Amino acid sequence: MKFNTKVIHGGQHHDPSTGAVMPPVYQTSTFVQTSPGQPLNPDYEYSRAANPTRTALENALASIENGTRGLAFSSGLAATDCVLRSFKAGDEVIAMDDLYGGTYRMFTRIYKDSGIKFHFVDMNDLAKFESLINANTKMVWVETPTNPLMKLADIAEIAKITKKHNVLFAVDNTFATPYLQKPLDLGADIVMHSATKYLGGHSDVIAGALIVKDAALGDQLHFQQFATGATLGPQDSFLVLRGIKTLHLRVQRHCENGVKIAEFLMNHPKVERVYYPGLASHPFHEIAKKQMIGGFGGMVTFTFKSGKKEDAIAFLEKVKVFTLAESLGGVESLANHPALMTHASIPEDKRKEIGITDDLVRLSVGVEDAEDLIEDLKQALA
Ligand SMILES: *Cc1c(COP(=O)(O)O)cnc(C)c1O
């Protein structure tokens, strides 16, 4: 099955009891047993362990990422936390130096006293990255493209190194989605998603996902998920599953609009720098062409010539079609000020060091008419 067919049919079955085409929202916590320890349906005893609506979503997730096992969580961060729970004091994790703010906060604050050591490195310096691997290294964590600076990491090259050293390799694929990039095919072991973003796609649900190919790793992660409990409820599972059915159509339009907005901003006299992997001028354009098949996404970040925070704020107060809000990946266009909003949890000096300046604006370009979006940007930049 090819991708556009998979988003609709992958891992899906008509409901066996009624023939319903979409899986019902099985809003139930528990399932009947015919004799103690003998559930009527052997797959379902209690919804924290498994729920049929969540199973339908998890099967869809596995299918679209070319994995064998999908797991759905109550948020993207809950999914990340599930992975980290496999490690113990003395273990080491190597992470990319530009991460979603909440991921960085979890690694540096929630796991601060865990004894797990985190290294943050430039994943494009492969020799330096490899030199950090030692006998305690358990996992490499990469986000590509990153939020908000659109840095890329070469998944296939990193996978060669992690395989050589027998270290797990996890990729946060939230920005690219499997429509554009399939980390498991490129050699990663775990794909993580904030399904709140493009997979859900309608800004109406908080959800997370993990997808793996290896069955034993899938069982281990499912055990963590079941035993700690941050599972996705049936209603939210239904919403994400519904979102996935149009993933290909939406992301295609996000990409088309993303290119148009990036080009418009590049040529605007008030704009200094545009971060978009589809631009030939983007420092990671070659990696983007290699691993992002079919487009470069809908996330566009830019800075002002003036370098002034006030200009960014004035722009964000003036947008009308774009909505000033955190999050991304929904059908509607959103605009965000990372330093004051999504990335405020990163200390100021660290933000400056990685390039999240006060005049930096991040756009999640939606699927509206590009002309209307450009008109809106024009008036807000005027
Ligand atoms: C939003 C986001 C997360 C966190 O996901 P939640 O669903 O908000 O918990 C992780 N990584 C990236 C790249 C994100 O954009």
Tab-separated table of C-alpha atoms and ligand atoms in Angstrom:
chain	number	residue	atom	x	y	z
A	1	MET	CA	0.000	0.000	0.000
A	2	LYS	CA	1.261	3.467	-0.834
A	3	PHE	CA	1.182	6.387	1.568
A	4	ASN	CA	-2.040	8.144	0.512
A	5	THR	CA	-3.894	4.836	0.763
A	6	LYS	CA	-2.264	4.020	4.094
A	7	VAL	CA	-3.424	7.213	5.807
A	8	ILE	CA	-6.998	6.127	5.074
A	9	HIS	CA	-6.863	2.327	5.295
A	10	GLY	CA	-3.595	1.373	7.013
A	11	GLY	CA	-4.277	-0.980	9.936
A	12	GLN	CA	-8.036	-0.235	9.770
A	13	HIS	CA	-10.979	-2.658	9.878
A	14	HIS	CA	-14.677	-2.054	9.733
A	15	ASP	CA	-16.211	-2.453	13.178
A	16	PRO	CA	-16.949	-6.206	13.473
A	17	SER	CA	-20.136	-5.846	15.538
A	18	THR	CA	-21.952	-3.200	13.482
A	19	GLY	CA	-20.050	-2.722	10.230
A	20	ALA	CA	-19.384	0.924	11.126
A	21	VAL	CA	-16.855	2.303	8.650
A	22	MET	CA	-15.156	4.466	11.253
A	23	PRO	CA	-14.326	2.843	14.601
A	24	PRO	CA	-16.836	3.935	17.234
A	25	VAL	CA	-15.593	5.989	20.183
A	26	TYR	CA	-15.460	3.103	22.669
A	27	GLN	CA	-16.100	5.310	25.686
A	28	THR	CA	-15.608	2.599	28.249
A	29	SER	CA	-13.075	2.016	30.994
A	30	THR	CA	-13.543	-1.733	31.273
A	31	PHE	CA	-14.611	-4.858	29.359
A	32	VAL	CA	-16.694	-7.847	30.384
A	33	GLN	CA	-15.148	-11.193	31.342
A	34	THR	CA	-16.974	-14.487	30.984
A	35	SER	CA	-15.015	-16.173	33.757
A	36	PRO	CA	-12.305	-14.630	35.995
A	37	GLY	CA	-9.278	-13.853	33.834
A	38	GLN	CA	-11.210	-14.624	30.631
A	39	PRO	CA	-12.242	-11.433	28.871
A	40	LEU	CA	-14.969	-11.806	26.249
A	41	ASN	CA	-12.468	-10.390	23.757
A	42	PRO	CA	-8.916	-11.430	24.724
A	43	ASP	CA	-7.501	-8.087	23.535
A	44	TYR	CA	-9.491	-5.916	25.936
A	45	GLU	CA	-9.707	-5.921	29.734
A	46	TYR	CA	-9.188	-2.353	30.880
A	47	SER	CA	-8.762	0.800	28.755
A	48	ARG	CA	-5.421	1.880	30.223
A	49	ALA	CA	-3.938	-1.268	28.701
A	50	ALA	CA	-5.914	-1.165	25.456
A	51	ASN	CA	-9.064	0.416	24.059
A	52	PRO	CA	-10.416	-0.416	20.562
A	53	THR	CA	-10.556	3.224	19.399
A	54	ARG	CA	-6.994	3.775	20.584
A	55	THR	CA	-5.961	0.499	18.933
A	56	ALA	CA	-7.375	1.726	15.609
A	57	LEU	CA	-5.292	4.899	15.934
A	58	GLU	CA	-2.184	3.002	17.050
A	59	ASN	CA	-2.462	0.698	14.030
A	60	ALA	CA	-2.818	3.718	11.746
A	61	LEU	CA	0.266	5.319	13.330
A	62	ALA	CA	2.321	2.155	12.815
A	63	SER	CA	1.170	1.965	9.200
A	64	ILE	CA	1.943	5.547	8.133
A	65	GLU	CA	5.432	5.542	9.709
A	66	ASN	CA	6.265	2.075	8.293
A	67	GLY	CA	6.583	0.664	11.808
A	68	THR	CA	5.075	-2.437	13.397
A	69	ARG	CA	3.795	-0.907	16.624
A	70	GLY	CA	2.208	2.444	17.435
A	71	LEU	CA	1.423	3.795	20.891
A	72	ALA	CA	-0.840	6.776	21.574
A	73	PHE	CA	-0.295	9.044	24.576
A	74	SER	CA	-2.098	11.888	26.304
A	75	SER	CA	0.472	14.357	24.926
A	76	GLY	CA	3.696	14.519	22.951
A	77	LEU	CA	5.627	15.066	26.160
A	78	ALA	CA	4.010	11.996	27.736
A	79	ALA	CA	5.321	10.001	24.762
A	80	THR	CA	8.839	11.398	25.274
A	81	ASP	CA	8.635	10.699	29.003
A	82	CYS	CA	7.699	7.083	28.261
A	83	VAL	CA	10.926	6.635	26.299
A	84	LEU	CA	13.071	8.224	29.026
A	85	ARG	CA	11.613	5.964	31.716
A	86	SER	CA	13.532	3.040	30.242
A	87	PHE	CA	16.822	4.546	31.477
A	88	LYS	CA	18.498	4.535	34.877
A	89	ALA	CA	21.122	6.467	36.826
A	90	GLY	CA	24.471	6.363	35.028
A	91	ASP	CA	22.917	6.106	31.554
A	92	GLU	CA	23.671	8.853	29.047
A	93	VAL	CA	21.532	10.442	26.345
A	94	ILE	CA	22.895	12.567	23.507
A	95	ALA	CA	20.400	15.143	22.268
A	96	MET	CA	20.416	17.721	19.539
A	97	ASP	CA	21.255	21.229	20.748
A	98	ASP	CA	18.065	22.760	19.341
A	99	LEU	CA	14.938	21.121	20.777
A	100	TYR	CA	11.296	21.901	21.412
A	101	GLY	CA	11.256	23.947	24.637
A	102	GLY	CA	9.199	21.394	26.562
A	103	THR	CA	11.524	18.552	25.576
A	104	TYR	CA	14.535	20.588	26.721
A	105	ARG	CA	12.746	21.397	29.993
A	106	MET	CA	11.971	17.723	30.597
A	107	PHE	CA	15.556	16.614	29.935
A	108	THR	CA	17.152	19.378	32.048
A	109	ARG	CA	14.634	19.788	34.885
A	110	ILE	CA	12.348	16.799	35.308
A	111	TYR	CA	15.256	14.356	34.830
A	112	LYS	CA	17.783	16.605	36.592
A	113	ASP	CA	18.149	14.404	39.669
A	114	SER	CA	17.589	11.092	37.889
A	115	GLY	CA	21.297	10.424	37.422
A	116	ILE	CA	20.760	10.208	33.658
A	117	LYS	CA	23.310	12.431	31.934
A	118	PHE	CA	22.206	14.517	28.942
A	119	HIS	CA	24.609	15.939	26.366
A	120	PHE	CA	23.385	18.627	23.967
A	121	VAL	CA	25.361	18.723	20.736
A	122	ASP	CA	25.382	20.030	17.207
A	123	MET	CA	24.253	16.949	15.281
A	124	ASN	CA	25.862	18.246	12.121
A	125	ASP	CA	29.292	17.791	13.617
A	126	LEU	CA	29.117	14.009	13.258
A	127	ALA	CA	32.700	13.394	14.439
A	128	LYS	CA	32.150	15.368	17.637
A	129	PHE	CA	28.819	13.650	18.187
A	130	GLU	CA	30.376	10.194	17.733
A	131	SER	CA	33.208	11.073	20.130
A	132	LEU	CA	30.631	11.560	22.925
A	133	ILE	CA	29.359	7.992	22.647
A	134	ASN	CA	30.649	5.712	25.396
A	135	ALA	CA	29.624	2.482	27.106
A	136	ASN	CA	26.919	4.330	29.089
A	137	THR	CA	25.293	5.962	26.078
A	138	LYS	CA	21.784	4.539	25.667
A	139	MET	CA	20.045	6.860	23.230
A	140	VAL	CA	20.394	9.649	20.709
A	141	TRP	CA	17.460	12.093	20.473
A	142	VAL	CA	17.003	14.262	17.418
A	143	GLU	CA	14.362	16.668	16.172
A	144	THR	CA	14.438	17.531	12.457
A	145	PRO	CA	13.524	20.114	11.333
A	146	THR	CA	13.851	21.836	14.699
A	147	ASN	CA	11.519	24.227	16.398
A	148	PRO	CA	11.857	27.175	15.696
A	149	LEU	CA	15.193	27.482	13.858
A	150	MET	CA	14.535	24.837	11.223
A	151	LYS	CA	17.879	23.152	11.728
A	152	LEU	CA	18.131	19.709	10.179
A	153	ALA	CA	19.954	16.576	11.174
A	154	ASP	CA	20.924	13.888	8.663
A	155	ILE	CA	18.901	10.922	9.909
A	156	ALA	CA	20.585	8.278	7.707
A	157	GLU	CA	24.113	9.393	8.672
A	158	ILE	CA	23.290	9.508	12.390
A	159	ALA	CA	21.655	6.059	12.133
A	160	LYS	CA	24.883	4.589	10.727
A	161	ILE	CA	26.702	5.771	13.859
A	162	THR	CA	24.042	4.697	16.372
A	163	LYS	CA	23.871	1.244	14.751
A	164	LYS	CA	27.643	0.887	14.897
A	165	HIS	CA	27.622	1.619	18.649
A	166	ASN	CA	24.357	-0.220	19.359
A	167	VAL	CA	22.625	2.884	20.746
A	168	LEU	CA	18.894	3.623	20.372
A	169	PHE	CA	18.040	6.412	17.959
A	170	ALA	CA	14.830	8.423	18.444
A	171	VAL	CA	13.513	11.089	16.072
A	172	ASP	CA	10.849	13.685	16.892
A	173	ASN	CA	9.075	13.744	13.528
A	174	THR	CA	6.420	16.300	14.510
A	175	PHE	CA	7.436	19.011	12.023
A	176	ALA	CA	7.974	16.838	8.967
A	177	THR	CA	5.232	14.209	9.454
A	178	PRO	CA	5.569	10.831	7.695
A	179	TYR	CA	4.168	12.422	4.532
A	180	LEU	CA	7.535	14.152	4.104
A	181	GLN	CA	9.984	12.048	6.109
A	182	LYS	CA	10.087	8.470	7.422
A	183	PRO	CA	12.785	8.136	10.094
A	184	LEU	CA	12.285	4.376	10.586
A	185	ASP	CA	13.052	3.794	6.889
A	186	LEU	CA	16.203	5.889	7.324
A	187	GLY	CA	17.444	3.764	10.234
A	188	ALA	CA	15.932	5.333	13.373
A	189	ASP	CA	14.529	3.012	16.087
A	190	ILE	CA	11.814	5.223	17.572
A	191	VAL	CA	9.641	7.919	16.004
A	192	MET	CA	7.955	10.359	18.351
A	193	HIS	CA	5.130	12.777	17.486
A	194	SER	CA	3.292	15.556	19.104
A	195	ALA	CA	0.056	14.393	17.427
A	196	THR	CA	-1.379	17.677	18.714
A	197	LYS	CA	0.192	19.224	15.615
A	198	TYR	CA	-0.017	17.935	12.016
A	199	LEU	CA	-1.343	14.415	12.736
A	200	GLY	CA	-4.397	15.768	14.560
A	201	GLY	CA	-4.228	18.769	12.276
A	202	HIS	CA	-7.233	20.753	13.526
A	203	SER	CA	-6.009	22.363	16.769
A	204	ASP	CA	-8.608	20.470	18.767
A	205	VAL	CA	-6.676	17.801	20.676
A	206	ILE	CA	-3.508	17.259	22.738
A	207	ALA	CA	-1.941	13.893	21.890
A	208	GLY	CA	1.369	12.121	21.437
A	209	ALA	CA	2.691	9.041	19.691
A	210	LEU	CA	5.579	6.614	19.533
A	211	ILE	CA	6.156	4.267	16.627
A	212	VAL	CA	8.774	1.511	16.413
A	213	LYS	CA	9.712	-1.333	14.097
A	214	ASP	CA	11.282	-3.696	16.624
A	215	ALA	CA	8.662	-5.864	18.365
A	216	ALA	CA	10.595	-6.248	21.645
A	217	LEU	CA	11.125	-2.490	21.886
A	218	GLY	CA	7.409	-2.020	21.168
A	219	ASP	CA	6.493	-4.413	24.007
A	220	GLN	CA	8.857	-2.646	26.392
A	221	LEU	CA	7.409	0.781	25.582
A	222	HIS	CA	3.860	-0.536	25.806
A	223	PHE	CA	4.658	-1.909	29.253
A	224	GLN	CA	5.912	1.529	30.357
A	225	GLN	CA	2.834	3.177	28.859
A	226	PHE	CA	0.420	0.754	30.509
A	227	ALA	CA	2.197	0.811	33.873
A	228	THR	CA	2.517	4.610	34.094
A	229	GLY	CA	-0.806	5.425	32.452
A	230	ALA	CA	-0.459	8.520	30.241
A	231	THR	CA	-2.627	6.932	27.549
A	232	LEU	CA	-4.831	8.724	25.029
A	233	GLY	CA	-8.584	8.581	25.683
A	234	PRO	CA	-11.013	7.124	23.124
A	235	GLN	CA	-12.533	10.475	22.084
A	236	ASP	CA	-9.108	12.032	21.486
A	237	SER	CA	-7.926	8.874	19.711
A	238	PHE	CA	-10.871	9.236	17.350
A	239	LEU	CA	-9.972	12.875	16.619
A	240	VAL	CA	-6.364	12.062	15.785
A	241	LEU	CA	-7.425	9.106	13.628
A	242	ARG	CA	-9.820	11.378	11.759
A	243	GLY	CA	-7.034	13.929	11.318
A	244	ILE	CA	-4.673	11.335	9.849
A	245	LYS	CA	-7.175	10.526	7.061
A	246	THR	CA	-6.408	13.892	5.416
A	247	LEU	CA	-2.749	14.203	6.427
A	248	HIS	CA	-1.470	13.909	2.861
A	249	LEU	CA	-3.871	16.538	1.516
A	250	ARG	CA	-3.191	18.996	4.299
A	251	VAL	CA	0.586	18.668	4.367
A	252	GLN	CA	0.763	19.029	0.596
A	253	ARG	CA	-1.052	22.370	0.876
A	254	HIS	CA	0.990	23.402	3.938
A	255	CYS	CA	4.110	22.857	1.804
A	256	GLU	CA	2.769	24.823	-1.179
A	257	ASN	CA	1.786	27.745	1.049
A	258	GLY	CA	5.017	27.479	3.051
A	259	VAL	CA	7.151	28.012	-0.063
A	260	LYS	CA	5.053	31.007	-1.130
A	261	ILE	CA	5.244	32.647	2.301
A	262	ALA	CA	8.983	31.984	2.618
A	263	GLU	CA	9.610	33.568	-0.799
A	264	PHE	CA	7.410	36.559	0.010
A	265	LEU	CA	9.265	37.167	3.287
A	266	MET	CA	12.683	36.755	1.626
A	267	ASN	CA	11.864	39.644	-0.682
A	268	HIS	CA	10.349	41.926	1.950
A	269	PRO	CA	12.506	44.973	2.830
A	270	LYS	CA	11.796	44.708	6.578
A	271	VAL	CA	12.793	41.053	6.831
A	272	GLU	CA	16.367	40.072	7.655
A	273	ARG	CA	16.471	36.297	7.624
A	274	VAL	CA	14.050	33.553	6.639
A	275	TYR	CA	14.460	30.049	8.014
A	276	TYR	CA	12.768	27.564	5.669
A	277	PRO	CA	14.381	24.279	4.552
A	278	GLY	CA	12.952	24.685	1.043
A	279	LEU	CA	15.005	27.806	0.303
A	280	ALA	CA	18.250	27.204	-1.614
A	281	SER	CA	19.855	29.668	0.821
A	282	HIS	CA	18.914	27.547	3.845
A	283	PRO	CA	22.092	26.081	5.396
A	284	PHE	CA	20.491	22.626	5.565
A	285	HIS	CA	18.795	22.660	2.163
A	286	GLU	CA	20.871	19.726	0.867
A	287	ILE	CA	19.909	17.495	3.803
A	288	ALA	CA	16.297	18.622	3.358
A	289	LYS	CA	16.311	17.567	-0.302
A	290	LYS	CA	17.759	14.196	0.639
A	291	GLN	CA	15.395	13.191	3.454
A	292	MET	CA	12.257	15.340	3.150
A	293	ILE	CA	10.627	13.791	0.143
A	294	GLY	CA	7.742	15.657	-1.395
A	295	GLY	CA	8.091	19.044	0.307
A	296	PHE	CA	9.556	21.168	3.048
A	297	GLY	CA	6.619	21.690	5.380
A	298	GLY	CA	4.594	24.644	6.568
A	299	MET	CA	6.824	26.098	9.272
A	300	VAL	CA	8.532	29.383	8.419
A	301	THR	CA	10.600	31.455	10.861
A	302	PHE	CA	11.958	34.951	10.249
A	303	THR	CA	13.722	37.911	11.851
A	304	PHE	CA	13.502	41.667	11.349
A	305	LYS	CA	16.160	43.899	9.726
A	306	SER	CA	15.836	46.250	12.704
A	307	GLY	CA	16.607	43.378	15.085
A	308	LYS	CA	14.001	44.879	17.404
A	309	LYS	CA	11.670	42.935	19.685
A	310	GLU	CA	9.127	45.807	19.373
A	311	ASP	CA	8.854	45.215	15.621
A	312	ALA	CA	8.126	41.533	16.164
A	313	ILE	CA	5.494	42.343	18.786
A	314	ALA	CA	3.839	45.042	16.631
A	315	PHE	CA	3.681	42.576	13.733
A	316	LEU	CA	2.125	39.889	15.950
A	317	GLU	CA	-0.478	42.322	17.278
A	318	LYS	CA	-1.454	43.314	13.734
A	319	VAL	CA	-1.953	39.938	12.024
A	320	LYS	CA	-5.600	39.118	11.276
A	321	VAL	CA	-5.753	35.916	9.223
A	322	PHE	CA	-2.812	34.493	11.169
A	323	THR	CA	-3.793	33.935	14.810
A	324	LEU	CA	-1.346	34.813	17.562
A	325	ALA	CA	-1.190	31.546	19.477
A	326	GLU	CA	1.153	28.773	20.543
A	327	SER	CA	1.096	25.406	18.790
A	328	LEU	CA	1.319	24.611	15.089
A	329	GLY	CA	0.296	22.163	12.412
A	330	GLY	CA	-3.424	22.956	12.327
A	331	VAL	CA	-5.411	23.942	9.252
A	332	GLU	CA	-5.418	27.585	10.398
A	333	SER	CA	-2.324	29.768	10.187
A	334	LEU	CA	-0.736	30.658	13.519
A	335	ALA	CA	1.984	33.121	14.484
A	336	ASN	CA	4.139	32.869	17.586
A	337	HIS	CA	6.927	34.724	19.382
A	338	PRO	CA	9.205	31.881	20.560
A	339	ALA	CA	11.214	33.918	23.090
A	340	LEU	CA	8.074	35.078	24.927
A	341	MET	CA	5.821	32.097	24.215
A	342	THR	CA	6.797	28.555	23.199
A	343	HIS	CA	10.479	28.809	24.159
A	344	ALA	CA	10.206	31.013	27.261
A	345	SER	CA	11.201	27.998	29.378
A	346	ILE	CA	14.706	28.050	27.849
A	347	PRO	CA	16.978	30.384	29.860
A	348	GLU	CA	17.702	33.700	28.092
A	349	ASP	CA	21.450	33.170	27.671
A	350	LYS	CA	20.854	29.695	26.224
A	351	ARG	CA	18.196	31.128	23.859
A	352	LYS	CA	20.600	33.782	22.578
A	353	GLU	CA	23.337	31.182	22.192
A	354	ILE	CA	21.213	29.007	19.894
A	355	GLY	CA	19.756	31.969	17.992
A	356	ILE	CA	16.226	32.393	19.374
A	357	THR	CA	16.470	36.188	19.364
A	358	ASP	CA	13.756	38.614	20.508
A	359	ASP	CA	12.976	39.665	16.911
A	360	LEU	CA	12.335	36.056	15.826
A	361	VAL	CA	8.800	35.153	14.691
A	362	ARG	CA	7.598	31.642	13.903
A	363	LEU	CA	4.739	31.054	11.490
A	364	SER	CA	2.729	27.867	11.174
A	365	VAL	CA	1.406	28.361	7.675
A	366	GLY	CA	-2.071	26.867	7.339
A	367	VAL	CA	-4.089	25.694	4.357
A	368	GLU	CA	-5.946	28.919	3.582
A	369	ASP	CA	-5.511	30.733	0.244
A	370	ALA	CA	-1.889	31.846	0.008
A	371	GLU	CA	-2.983	35.229	-1.418
A	372	ASP	CA	-4.955	36.012	1.741
A	373	LEU	CA	-2.051	34.982	3.939
A	374	ILE	CA	0.385	37.158	2.001
A	375	GLU	CA	-2.000	40.148	2.128
A	376	ASP	CA	-2.193	39.687	5.879
A	377	LEU	CA	1.583	39.577	6.251
A	378	LYS	CA	1.903	42.672	4.039
A	379	GLN	CA	-0.425	44.765	6.196
A	380	ALA	CA	1.104	43.493	9.451
A	381	LEU	CA	4.637	44.297	8.248
A	382	ALA	CA	3.672	47.746	6.914
B	1	LIG	C1	4.460	20.463	20.566
B	1	LIG	C2	5.711	19.701	20.415
B	1	LIG	C3	6.087	18.729	21.355
B	1	LIG	C4	5.297	18.457	22.617
B	1	LIG	O1	4.062	17.902	22.322
B	1	LIG	P1	2.729	18.132	23.230
B	1	LIG	O2	1.692	17.426	22.458
B	1	LIG	O3	2.526	19.610	23.327
B	1	LIG	O4	3.021	17.532	24.564
B	1	LIG	C5	7.248	18.009	21.109
B	1	LIG	N1	8.011	18.236	20.013
B	1	LIG	C6	7.669	19.174	19.097
B	1	LIG	C7	8.540	19.366	17.906
B	1	LIG	C8	6.524	19.927	19.264
B	1	LIG	O5	6.206	20.859	18.360
